[in-house]
Amino acid sequence: MSVVEENLAEVLADIARAEADCGRAPGAAALIAVSKTVPAERIQEALAGGQRLFGENYVQESQAKWPALREAHPKAELHLIGPLQSNKAADAVALFDAIHSLDRASLAKALAKAVQKAGRQPRLLCQVNTGREPQKGGIDPDELDGFLAACRTSYGLTIDGLMCIPPFDEPPSPHFAWLAQMAERNGLPSLSMGMSADYQAAIQLGATYVRVGTAIFGKRSGSQQDKG
Ligand SMILES: *Cc1c(COP(=O)(O)O)cnc(C)c1O
């Protein structure tokens, strides 16, 4: 068994334990294996270990890596979890099964246009900047409800859930709890929260997707690209 397969099995066991600990159903939190900057050969190892759901941060990198991987594994599912420029909306709609980083009206507009043209809509999650960090993507929590209404009525987009990346230097649980409240208030079923360091806590607070990179693939070299 490869190291990636071993890591994957460990993370899946941790997820199952966290689900059981808080009385959630097995599989309630889906694992997104975050494979940004990870070469295709190592992604193959995760595929060999049975993993089918992957997350990437960059449209161009995904366009280079995934068409061949998907041909070999037609059941693989690919989510965009990094920031998206409006001029890449059509590429993203063509490539991804879900986009977790919808956070502004200009992007909603570009996505709506791309969706109409493509005749398919990836699942969409709104990213919320729960820490109100200026360098980080995500809509301000105060603007979320209005933005969700605009996505529905002005752009005809169905929004499936919410995503957040808590500030690096704060305990994450209050952010997860807040995001869960916002989702419940707006009747949204999906919650994308929790990374390698804190996915168990996120599962306790209702995550339906956890995004785990380092714990599966090891440390990334180009951590500069991680700031997102
Ligand atoms: C890179 C990244 C992750 C994975 O982070 P790890 O700490 O390596 O598990 C999760 N979510 C987003 C948005 C990311 O950019």
Coordinates of C-alpha atoms and ligand atoms in Angstrom, one line a residue:
M1 CA 0.0 0.0 0.0
S2 CA 1.3 3.5 -0.9
V3 CA 1.7 6.2 1.8
V4 CA -1.1 8.1 0.2
E5 CA -3.4 5.1 0.5
E6 CA -2.4 4.6 4.1
N7 CA -3.0 8.3 4.9
L8 CA -6.3 8.1 3.1
A9 CA -7.5 5.1 5.1
E10 CA -6.5 6.9 8.3
V11 CA -8.4 10.0 7.4
L12 CA -11.5 8.0 6.5
A13 CA -11.3 6.1 9.8
D14 CA -11.1 9.5 11.7
I15 CA -14.1 10.8 9.8
A16 CA -16.1 7.7 10.6
R17 CA -15.1 8.0 14.2
A18 CA -16.1 11.7 14.3
E19 CA -19.4 11.0 12.7
A20 CA -20.2 8.2 15.2
D21 CA -19.0 10.4 18.2
C22 CA -21.7 13.0 17.5
G23 CA -24.4 10.6 16.3
R24 CA -24.3 11.5 12.6
A25 CA -24.9 8.9 10.0
P26 CA -21.9 7.1 8.4
G27 CA -21.0 9.1 5.2
A28 CA -22.7 12.3 6.5
A29 CA -19.4 14.2 5.9
A30 CA -17.9 13.5 2.5
L31 CA -14.1 13.6 2.1
I32 CA -12.8 16.0 -0.5
A33 CA -9.1 15.0 -1.2
V34 CA -7.4 18.3 -1.9
S35 CA -4.9 17.7 -4.7
K36 CA -3.7 21.2 -5.6
T37 CA 0.0 21.1 -6.6
V38 CA -0.1 17.3 -6.3
P39 CA 1.2 15.5 -9.4
A40 CA -1.1 13.1 -11.3
E41 CA 0.9 10.0 -10.2
R42 CA 0.1 10.7 -6.5
I43 CA -3.5 11.4 -7.3
Q44 CA -3.6 8.0 -9.0
E45 CA -2.5 6.5 -5.7
A46 CA -5.6 8.0 -4.0
L47 CA -7.8 6.8 -6.8
A48 CA -6.3 3.4 -6.3
G49 CA -7.2 3.6 -2.7
G50 CA -10.9 4.1 -3.7
Q51 CA -11.1 7.9 -3.3
R52 CA -13.4 9.5 -5.9
L53 CA -14.0 13.1 -4.7
F54 CA -11.2 15.6 -5.3
G55 CA -10.7 19.3 -4.7
E56 CA -8.5 21.7 -6.7
N57 CA -7.7 25.4 -6.3
Y58 CA -6.6 26.4 -9.8
V59 CA -8.5 26.2 -13.1
Q60 CA -5.5 25.9 -15.3
E61 CA -3.8 23.3 -13.2
S62 CA -7.0 21.2 -13.2
Q63 CA -7.3 21.5 -17.0
A64 CA -3.8 20.1 -17.3
K65 CA -4.2 17.2 -14.8
W66 CA -7.8 16.1 -14.8
P67 CA -9.0 15.2 -18.3
A68 CA -6.6 12.2 -18.4
L69 CA -7.3 11.1 -14.8
R70 CA -11.0 11.3 -15.5
E71 CA -10.8 9.3 -18.6
A72 CA -9.2 6.5 -16.5
H73 CA -11.7 7.1 -13.7
P74 CA -15.1 8.2 -15.0
K75 CA -16.6 8.2 -11.6
A76 CA -14.1 10.8 -10.2
E77 CA -15.8 14.0 -9.1
L78 CA -14.0 17.3 -9.1
H79 CA -14.7 20.4 -7.0
L80 CA -13.2 23.8 -7.3
I81 CA -12.3 25.1 -3.8
G82 CA -10.0 28.0 -4.7
P83 CA -10.9 31.6 -5.8
L84 CA -12.3 31.9 -9.2
Q85 CA -11.8 34.8 -11.6
S86 CA -14.9 35.8 -13.6
N87 CA -13.1 35.4 -16.9
K88 CA -12.5 31.7 -16.0
A89 CA -16.2 31.0 -15.2
A90 CA -16.9 29.2 -18.4
D91 CA -13.9 27.0 -18.1
A92 CA -14.9 26.2 -14.5
V93 CA -18.5 25.4 -15.4
A94 CA -17.2 23.0 -18.1
L95 CA -14.7 21.2 -15.8
F96 CA -16.0 21.1 -12.2
D97 CA -18.9 19.2 -10.6
A98 CA -19.1 21.8 -7.8
I99 CA -17.7 25.3 -7.1
H100 CA -17.2 26.3 -3.5
S101 CA -16.0 29.8 -4.0
L102 CA -18.9 31.9 -5.2
D103 CA -18.5 35.2 -3.3
R104 CA -19.6 38.2 -5.4
A105 CA -22.2 39.4 -7.8
S106 CA -19.9 39.8 -10.7
L107 CA -18.9 36.1 -10.4
A108 CA -22.6 35.1 -10.0
K109 CA -23.4 36.9 -13.2
A110 CA -20.5 35.3 -15.1
L111 CA -21.4 31.9 -13.8
A112 CA -25.1 32.4 -14.8
K113 CA -24.1 33.2 -18.3
A114 CA -21.7 30.2 -18.5
V115 CA -24.4 27.9 -17.0
Q116 CA -26.9 29.0 -19.6
K117 CA -24.5 28.4 -22.4
A118 CA -23.3 25.1 -21.2
G119 CA -26.8 23.8 -20.2
R120 CA -25.4 22.4 -16.9
Q121 CA -24.9 23.9 -13.5
P122 CA -22.2 22.6 -11.2
R123 CA -23.3 22.5 -7.6
L124 CA -22.6 26.0 -6.1
L125 CA -21.6 26.9 -2.6
C126 CA -21.1 30.5 -1.4
Q127 CA -17.8 31.2 0.4
V128 CA -18.3 33.3 3.5
N129 CA -15.4 35.3 5.0
T130 CA -16.4 34.5 8.6
G131 CA -13.1 36.1 9.9
R132 CA -13.7 39.3 7.8
E133 CA -10.0 39.0 6.6
P134 CA -9.3 41.6 3.9
Q135 CA -6.9 39.3 2.0
K136 CA -9.3 36.4 1.9
G137 CA -12.1 35.6 -0.5
G138 CA -15.7 35.2 0.6
I139 CA -18.7 37.4 1.1
D140 CA -19.1 39.4 4.3
P141 CA -21.4 37.6 6.7
D142 CA -23.7 40.6 6.8
E143 CA -24.2 40.6 3.1
L144 CA -24.8 36.9 2.7
D145 CA -28.6 36.7 2.9
G146 CA -29.0 39.5 0.4
F147 CA -26.5 37.9 -1.9
L148 CA -28.2 34.5 -1.8
A149 CA -31.5 36.2 -2.7
A150 CA -29.8 37.9 -5.6
C151 CA -28.3 34.7 -6.8
R152 CA -31.7 33.1 -6.9
T153 CA -33.8 36.0 -8.3
S154 CA -31.4 38.0 -10.4
Y155 CA -29.1 35.3 -11.7
G156 CA -31.3 32.2 -11.5
L157 CA -28.6 30.2 -9.7
T158 CA -29.4 27.4 -7.3
I159 CA -27.1 27.6 -4.3
D160 CA -26.5 24.4 -2.5
G161 CA -24.5 25.5 0.6
L162 CA -21.8 27.5 2.3
M163 CA -18.1 27.3 2.6
C164 CA -15.6 28.9 4.9
I165 CA -11.8 29.0 5.7
P166 CA -11.4 30.3 9.3
P167 CA -8.5 32.6 10.1
F168 CA -5.3 30.6 10.6
D169 CA -4.6 32.0 14.1
E170 CA -8.0 31.5 15.7
P171 CA -9.9 28.5 17.1
P172 CA -12.0 27.3 14.1
S173 CA -15.0 26.0 15.9
P174 CA -16.8 29.3 16.4
H175 CA -16.5 29.9 12.7
F176 CA -17.9 26.5 11.9
A177 CA -20.8 27.0 14.2
W178 CA -21.5 30.4 12.8
L179 CA -21.4 29.1 9.2
A180 CA -23.8 26.2 10.2
Q181 CA -26.2 28.8 11.6
M182 CA -26.1 30.8 8.4
A183 CA -26.8 27.7 6.3
E184 CA -29.7 26.7 8.5
R185 CA -31.3 30.1 8.5
N186 CA -31.1 30.1 4.7
G187 CA -32.3 26.4 4.3
L188 CA -29.0 25.3 2.6
P189 CA -28.1 21.6 3.0
S190 CA -24.4 21.7 2.2
L191 CA -21.6 22.9 4.5
S192 CA -18.0 22.8 3.3
M193 CA -15.7 23.3 6.3
G194 CA -12.7 21.7 8.0
M195 CA -9.2 21.0 6.7
S196 CA -6.4 18.7 7.8
A197 CA -6.0 20.4 11.2
D198 CA -9.6 20.7 12.2
Y199 CA -11.9 18.4 10.2
Q200 CA -13.1 16.4 13.2
A201 CA -14.3 19.6 14.8
A202 CA -16.0 20.6 11.6
I203 CA -17.8 17.3 11.4
Q204 CA -19.1 17.8 15.0
L205 CA -20.6 21.1 13.9
G206 CA -22.3 19.8 10.8
A207 CA -19.8 19.7 7.9
T208 CA -21.2 17.8 4.9
Y209 CA -17.8 18.2 3.1
V210 CA -14.4 18.3 4.7
R211 CA -11.5 19.4 2.5
V212 CA -8.3 17.6 3.4
G213 CA -5.0 17.9 1.6
T214 CA -1.9 17.7 3.7
A215 CA -3.1 14.7 5.9
I216 CA -3.5 12.7 2.7
F217 CA -0.8 13.9 0.3
G218 CA 1.8 15.3 2.7
K219 CA 3.2 18.8 2.9
R220 CA 2.9 20.9 -0.3
S221 CA 6.1 22.5 -1.4
G222 CA 4.7 25.7 -2.9
S223 CA 2.9 26.8 0.2
Q224 CA 3.0 30.4 -1.1
Q225 CA 0.2 29.3 -3.4
D226 CA -1.9 28.3 -0.4
K227 CA -2.9 31.7 0.8
G228 CA -6.0 31.8 -1.4
Ligands
LIG1 C1 -5.4 23.9 0.4 C2 -6.8 23.9 0.9 C3 -7.4 23.0 1.7 C4 -6.6 21.8 2.2 O1 -5.8 22.2 3.3 P1 -4.9 21.2 4.1 O2 -4.5 21.9 5.4 O3 -3.7 20.8 3.3 O4 -5.8 20.0 4.5 C5 -8.7 23.1 2.0 N1 -9.5 24.1 1.6 C6 -9.0 25.1 0.8 C7 -9.9 26.2 0.4 C8 -7.6 25.0 0.4 O5 -7.2 26.0 -0.4

